[in-house]
Amino acid sequence: MNRYVTVIGGANIDIAASLTAPFVPADSVPGQVTMGCGGVARNIAHNLRLMGHEVRLVSVFGEETFGQMCWRECQDIGLDLTLSERDKEMRTGIYLCINNQMGEMIAAVADTDIINRITPEFLDSRIGTINNSALVIADTNISTEALRYLFDCCTAPLMVDAVSTAKATRVIMALHQSHSHRLNVLKLNKQEALAVTHCDTVESSADCLLGMGVIQVYITMGSEGVYCSDGTHHHHYHALPAKVANTTGAGDAFIAGVAHAQLCGTMFPDCALTGLRAAHAALLSPQTVNPDVGSYCRGEEK
């Protein structure tokens, strides 16, 4: 059985501003600005690589300075980029966020138009390799049409990260439009889940999503932990206490942790525990991806 994981979606440059004084609208505030490689799919892939998996990333990079930097870093951490592409006509995606003094995000802007290059035709030319994966993970930076193609044509177990409230609707539309109406795992946060289902609780949101064809639903709730359901098992796991350094990347780490647990044979819903440990590691690190995330998933953190 092939054991590589394929991750499909966004790879971009992250620019993060962390305030060292209270936020004041329409004013300059002291803080620190950092820059590095990010993107939901790339972050998930990076986490999985640190957990010991062979990972193939399917994304699109520009050929400008940022694109070259991100491409090289992906290669340096051991990601297989043979299914990715470089486009000299477009600019690499940029994610800009502002975090308050507690490391919590105040606002963010995602400029990821280049990911629209991942079309059904783009995926179809790679589907043989994608289907030989032990697991496929996609983010909703890719279009509704690309997600629908995966729902209908991906034969490997498929997980999707909803990414944001604005983009989470893509997975719902793709489910309705697909022939299969089937998705193995969907991970959303509470805000995304309530918005796309128009429900009042995470429990009713999960039931709604299961009714649409999702087999397992994970709804993260920040400091309140995670609620997960497959229609038979329903569980709320509490978050691990953390002195938060940075919230960016915690959700990406969570789904990587769930994927890692599934690949290691952990049964639902206990995969969420590994996801919470990975998210905990991300929260403790000023970096989007904690280089020690593998140790946290194995319970070996110091």
Short mmCIF file of C-alpha atoms in Angstrom, two decimals:
data_model
loop_
_atom_site.label_atom_id
_atom_site.label_comp_id
_atom_site.label_asym_id
_atom_site.label_seq_id
_atom_site.Cartn_x
_atom_site.Cartn_y
_atom_site.Cartn_z
CA MET A 1 0.00 0.00 0.00
CA ASN A 2 1.34 3.42 -0.93
CA ARG A 3 1.88 5.55 2.17
CA TYR A 4 2.41 8.99 0.74
CA VAL A 5 -0.08 11.76 1.44
CA THR A 6 -1.15 14.24 -1.22
CA VAL A 7 -2.10 17.75 -0.12
CA ILE A 8 -3.84 20.06 -2.59
CA GLY A 9 -4.29 23.83 -2.29
CA GLY A 10 -2.65 27.04 -1.21
CA ALA A 11 1.05 27.77 -0.86
CA ASN A 12 1.93 31.40 -0.26
CA ILE A 13 3.98 33.93 1.63
CA ASP A 14 2.78 34.77 5.14
CA ILE A 15 3.34 38.29 6.42
CA ALA A 16 2.36 38.56 10.08
CA ALA A 17 2.25 41.71 12.20
CA SER A 18 2.23 41.03 15.96
CA LEU A 19 1.33 44.07 18.05
CA THR A 20 3.27 44.98 21.18
CA ALA A 21 0.76 47.70 22.18
CA PRO A 22 -3.07 47.81 22.15
CA PHE A 23 -4.68 48.00 18.72
CA VAL A 24 -5.93 51.46 17.75
CA PRO A 25 -8.06 51.71 14.57
CA ALA A 26 -6.76 54.05 11.86
CA ASP A 27 -3.42 54.52 13.66
CA SER A 28 0.11 53.14 13.58
CA VAL A 29 0.78 50.65 16.38
CA PRO A 30 4.19 49.32 17.52
CA GLY A 31 4.82 45.68 16.77
CA GLN A 32 6.95 43.08 15.03
CA VAL A 33 6.55 41.94 11.43
CA THR A 34 7.68 38.51 10.27
CA MET A 35 7.61 36.85 6.87
CA GLY A 36 7.79 33.22 5.85
CA CYS A 37 6.22 30.52 3.73
CA GLY A 38 2.63 29.57 4.49
CA GLY A 39 -0.66 28.65 2.88
CA VAL A 40 -3.14 26.19 4.36
CA ALA A 41 -2.18 23.23 2.16
CA ARG A 42 1.52 23.97 2.47
CA ASN A 43 1.24 24.26 6.26
CA ILE A 44 -0.64 20.96 6.47
CA ALA A 45 1.99 19.33 4.25
CA HIS A 46 4.82 20.77 6.37
CA ASN A 47 3.24 19.46 9.58
CA LEU A 48 2.76 16.01 8.07
CA ARG A 49 6.35 15.94 6.88
CA LEU A 50 7.51 16.72 10.43
CA MET A 51 5.29 13.87 11.64
CA GLY A 52 7.30 11.53 9.43
CA HIS A 53 5.14 11.13 6.31
CA GLU A 54 6.08 11.30 2.65
CA VAL A 55 4.07 14.22 1.28
CA ARG A 56 3.29 15.38 -2.24
CA LEU A 57 2.11 18.97 -2.49
CA VAL A 58 -0.16 20.04 -5.35
CA SER A 59 -0.03 23.84 -5.65
CA VAL A 60 0.96 26.67 -7.97
CA PHE A 61 3.86 29.06 -7.36
CA GLY A 62 4.88 32.25 -9.14
CA GLU A 63 8.42 32.69 -10.41
CA GLU A 64 9.04 36.05 -8.72
CA THR A 65 11.24 36.35 -5.62
CA PHE A 66 8.53 35.21 -3.19
CA GLY A 67 7.65 32.25 -5.40
CA GLN A 68 11.25 31.13 -5.72
CA MET A 69 11.72 31.44 -1.96
CA CYS A 70 8.61 29.39 -1.19
CA TRP A 71 9.48 26.72 -3.77
CA ARG A 72 12.98 26.29 -2.34
CA GLU A 73 11.72 26.10 1.24
CA CYS A 74 9.22 23.41 0.30
CA GLN A 75 12.02 21.42 -1.29
CA ASP A 76 14.29 21.99 1.71
CA ILE A 77 11.76 20.49 4.14
CA GLY A 78 11.37 17.44 1.93
CA LEU A 79 8.05 18.03 0.18
CA ASP A 80 7.65 16.36 -3.22
CA LEU A 81 6.73 19.11 -5.72
CA THR A 82 6.48 16.99 -8.87
CA LEU A 83 2.70 17.56 -8.97
CA SER A 84 3.05 21.33 -8.41
CA GLU A 85 3.58 23.96 -11.07
CA ARG A 86 5.37 27.29 -11.51
CA ASP A 87 3.62 30.09 -13.40
CA LYS A 88 5.73 33.02 -14.58
CA GLU A 89 2.60 35.01 -15.49
CA MET A 90 1.13 35.14 -11.97
CA ARG A 91 2.25 36.25 -8.51
CA THR A 92 2.63 33.83 -5.63
CA GLY A 93 -0.18 34.08 -3.09
CA ILE A 94 0.23 36.41 -0.11
CA TYR A 95 -1.46 36.10 3.30
CA LEU A 96 -1.29 39.17 5.53
CA CYS A 97 -2.49 39.04 9.13
CA ILE A 98 -2.45 41.28 12.20
CA ASN A 99 -2.30 39.68 15.66
CA ASN A 100 -2.96 41.41 18.96
CA GLN A 101 -0.72 41.29 22.03
CA MET A 102 -2.11 37.87 23.00
CA GLY A 103 -1.25 36.37 19.62
CA GLU A 104 -4.91 36.35 18.53
CA MET A 105 -5.75 37.39 14.98
CA ILE A 106 -7.48 40.77 14.61
CA ALA A 107 -7.76 40.73 10.82
CA ALA A 108 -6.27 39.05 7.78
CA VAL A 109 -6.29 39.33 3.98
CA ALA A 110 -5.63 36.42 1.62
CA ASP A 111 -4.54 37.25 -1.94
CA THR A 112 -4.50 33.74 -3.46
CA ASP A 113 -5.82 34.16 -7.02
CA ILE A 114 -2.97 32.01 -8.38
CA ILE A 115 -4.61 28.92 -6.84
CA ASN A 116 -7.40 29.29 -9.41
CA ARG A 117 -4.91 27.62 -11.73
CA ILE A 118 -5.84 24.37 -9.97
CA THR A 119 -8.76 23.50 -12.24
CA PRO A 120 -10.47 20.13 -12.81
CA GLU A 121 -8.28 19.75 -15.92
CA PHE A 122 -5.16 20.49 -13.83
CA LEU A 123 -6.17 17.80 -11.34
CA ASP A 124 -7.24 15.32 -14.02
CA SER A 125 -3.72 15.29 -15.45
CA ARG A 126 -2.46 14.20 -12.01
CA ILE A 127 -5.34 12.00 -10.84
CA GLY A 128 -3.49 8.70 -11.19
CA THR A 129 -0.83 9.75 -8.70
CA ILE A 130 -3.43 11.42 -6.47
CA ASN A 131 -5.50 8.22 -6.33
CA ASN A 132 -2.47 6.15 -5.32
CA SER A 133 -2.20 8.20 -2.11
CA ALA A 134 -2.89 6.73 1.31
CA LEU A 135 -4.81 9.94 2.00
CA VAL A 136 -5.65 13.16 0.14
CA ILE A 137 -6.22 16.50 1.85
CA ALA A 138 -7.56 19.57 0.03
CA ASP A 139 -8.23 23.10 1.21
CA THR A 140 -11.00 25.36 -0.03
CA ASN A 141 -8.58 27.82 -1.57
CA ILE A 142 -9.22 25.71 -4.67
CA SER A 143 -12.43 26.38 -6.56
CA THR A 144 -15.85 24.78 -6.14
CA GLU A 145 -15.34 23.08 -9.51
CA ALA A 146 -11.99 21.61 -8.43
CA LEU A 147 -13.49 20.35 -5.17
CA ARG A 148 -16.41 18.80 -7.05
CA TYR A 149 -13.95 17.04 -9.35
CA LEU A 150 -12.17 15.56 -6.32
CA PHE A 151 -15.46 14.42 -4.74
CA ASP A 152 -16.32 12.57 -7.97
CA CYS A 153 -12.90 11.31 -9.09
CA CYS A 154 -10.66 10.92 -6.04
CA THR A 155 -10.74 7.27 -4.95
CA ALA A 156 -8.35 7.71 -2.01
CA PRO A 157 -9.81 8.81 1.36
CA LEU A 158 -10.41 12.57 1.05
CA MET A 159 -10.26 15.22 3.77
CA VAL A 160 -11.11 18.91 3.31
CA ASP A 161 -10.18 21.94 5.41
CA ALA A 162 -12.82 24.68 5.14
CA VAL A 163 -10.17 27.49 5.49
CA SER A 164 -12.50 30.46 6.13
CA THR A 165 -16.15 31.47 6.35
CA ALA A 166 -15.99 33.02 2.88
CA LYS A 167 -14.51 29.90 1.28
CA ALA A 168 -16.28 27.21 3.32
CA THR A 169 -19.37 27.59 1.13
CA ARG A 170 -17.36 26.08 -1.73
CA VAL A 171 -17.35 22.65 -0.11
CA ILE A 172 -21.11 22.80 0.44
CA MET A 173 -21.75 23.80 -3.17
CA ALA A 174 -19.37 21.12 -4.43
CA LEU A 175 -21.13 18.45 -2.36
CA HIS A 176 -24.50 19.46 -3.78
CA GLN A 177 -23.16 19.51 -7.36
CA SER A 178 -21.13 16.29 -7.23
CA HIS A 179 -22.40 12.90 -8.38
CA SER A 180 -21.05 11.13 -5.29
CA HIS A 181 -22.27 13.57 -2.61
CA ARG A 182 -19.59 12.00 -0.41
CA LEU A 183 -16.65 13.35 1.60
CA ASN A 184 -14.67 11.35 4.16
CA VAL A 185 -13.65 14.17 6.52
CA LEU A 186 -14.53 17.86 6.78
CA LYS A 187 -12.80 20.12 9.28
CA LEU A 188 -14.26 23.55 10.04
CA ASN A 189 -14.09 25.99 12.90
CA LYS A 190 -17.22 26.94 14.81
CA GLN A 191 -17.78 30.20 12.93
CA GLU A 192 -17.48 28.47 9.56
CA ALA A 193 -19.76 25.60 10.58
CA LEU A 194 -22.56 27.82 11.85
CA ALA A 195 -22.32 30.10 8.82
CA VAL A 196 -22.53 27.40 6.14
CA THR A 197 -25.28 25.38 7.83
CA HIS A 198 -27.29 28.31 9.26
CA CYS A 199 -27.54 26.35 12.51
CA ASP A 200 -27.31 27.63 16.08
CA THR A 201 -25.08 24.95 17.63
CA VAL A 202 -22.07 22.87 16.61
CA GLU A 203 -24.09 19.71 17.26
CA SER A 204 -26.85 20.68 14.84
CA SER A 205 -24.24 21.94 12.34
CA ALA A 206 -22.47 18.58 12.41
CA ASP A 207 -25.78 16.74 11.89
CA CYS A 208 -26.56 18.99 8.93
CA LEU A 209 -23.16 18.34 7.33
CA LEU A 210 -23.48 14.59 7.88
CA GLY A 211 -26.82 14.79 6.10
CA MET A 212 -25.08 16.32 3.09
CA GLY A 213 -22.76 13.31 2.71
CA VAL A 214 -19.82 14.11 4.99
CA ILE A 215 -18.77 10.94 6.85
CA GLN A 216 -16.80 12.53 9.70
CA VAL A 217 -17.07 16.15 10.89
CA TYR A 218 -14.56 17.96 13.11
CA ILE A 219 -15.56 21.41 14.36
CA THR A 220 -12.78 23.26 16.19
CA MET A 221 -13.79 25.79 18.84
CA GLY A 222 -10.56 27.48 19.90
CA SER A 223 -10.07 27.37 23.65
CA GLU A 224 -13.28 25.30 23.94
CA GLY A 225 -11.69 22.37 22.13
CA VAL A 226 -13.29 20.37 19.32
CA TYR A 227 -16.63 18.68 18.64
CA CYS A 228 -16.62 15.70 16.30
CA SER A 229 -19.31 13.39 14.99
CA ASP A 230 -19.85 10.62 12.47
CA GLY A 231 -23.56 10.24 13.21
CA THR A 232 -22.94 7.35 15.61
CA HIS A 233 -20.15 8.71 17.80
CA HIS A 234 -20.37 12.28 19.12
CA HIS A 235 -17.67 13.72 21.34
CA HIS A 236 -16.44 17.05 22.68
CA TYR A 237 -12.74 17.05 23.53
CA HIS A 238 -11.38 19.91 25.62
CA ALA A 239 -8.43 21.98 24.37
CA LEU A 240 -5.06 21.65 26.05
CA PRO A 241 -4.15 24.75 28.11
CA ALA A 242 -1.56 26.85 26.33
CA LYS A 243 0.33 30.10 26.70
CA VAL A 244 -0.51 31.32 23.21
CA ALA A 245 2.31 32.75 21.12
CA ASN A 246 0.49 32.70 17.78
CA THR A 247 -2.89 31.37 16.64
CA THR A 248 -2.07 31.30 12.91
CA GLY A 249 -1.56 27.72 11.79
CA ALA A 250 -3.32 25.98 14.68
CA GLY A 251 -6.18 24.78 12.46
CA ASP A 252 -3.73 23.55 9.83
CA ALA A 253 -1.84 21.62 12.50
CA PHE A 254 -5.09 20.15 13.82
CA ILE A 255 -6.14 18.57 10.52
CA ALA A 256 -2.58 17.32 9.96
CA GLY A 257 -2.73 15.70 13.39
CA VAL A 258 -6.06 14.05 12.58
CA ALA A 259 -4.63 12.78 9.29
CA HIS A 260 -1.53 11.46 11.07
CA ALA A 261 -3.69 9.62 13.59
CA GLN A 262 -5.82 8.05 10.86
CA LEU A 263 -2.71 6.90 9.00
CA CYS A 264 -1.45 5.33 12.24
CA GLY A 265 -4.70 3.41 12.65
CA THR A 266 -6.35 5.48 15.37
CA MET A 267 -10.11 5.09 15.39
CA PHE A 268 -12.69 7.88 15.24
CA PRO A 269 -13.25 10.03 17.25
CA ASP A 270 -9.92 9.68 19.10
CA CYS A 271 -8.06 11.07 16.06
CA ALA A 272 -9.15 14.44 17.44
CA LEU A 273 -6.81 14.00 20.41
CA THR A 274 -3.77 13.92 18.12
CA GLY A 275 -5.20 16.92 16.27
CA LEU A 276 -5.48 18.83 19.54
CA ARG A 277 -1.90 17.99 20.48
CA ALA A 278 -0.70 19.26 17.08
CA ALA A 279 -2.78 22.44 17.43
CA HIS A 280 -1.39 22.91 20.95
CA ALA A 281 2.13 22.76 19.53
CA ALA A 282 1.25 25.40 16.93
CA LEU A 283 -0.17 27.75 19.55
CA LEU A 284 3.04 27.60 21.58
CA SER A 285 5.28 28.55 18.66
CA PRO A 286 5.80 32.02 17.15
CA GLN A 287 6.18 30.17 13.83
CA THR A 288 3.18 29.03 11.80
CA VAL A 289 4.50 25.47 11.94
CA ASN A 290 6.14 24.29 15.16
CA PRO A 291 9.29 22.32 14.21
CA ASP A 292 8.66 20.04 17.22
CA VAL A 293 5.07 19.17 16.26
CA GLY A 294 6.00 15.51 15.71
CA SER A 295 7.13 15.20 19.31
CA TYR A 296 3.88 16.74 20.57
CA CYS A 297 1.81 14.28 18.51
CA ARG A 298 3.77 11.39 20.04
CA GLY A 299 3.41 12.83 23.56
CA GLU A 300 7.17 13.37 23.82
CA GLU A 301 7.19 17.15 24.23
CA LYS A 302 9.39 18.60 26.95
#
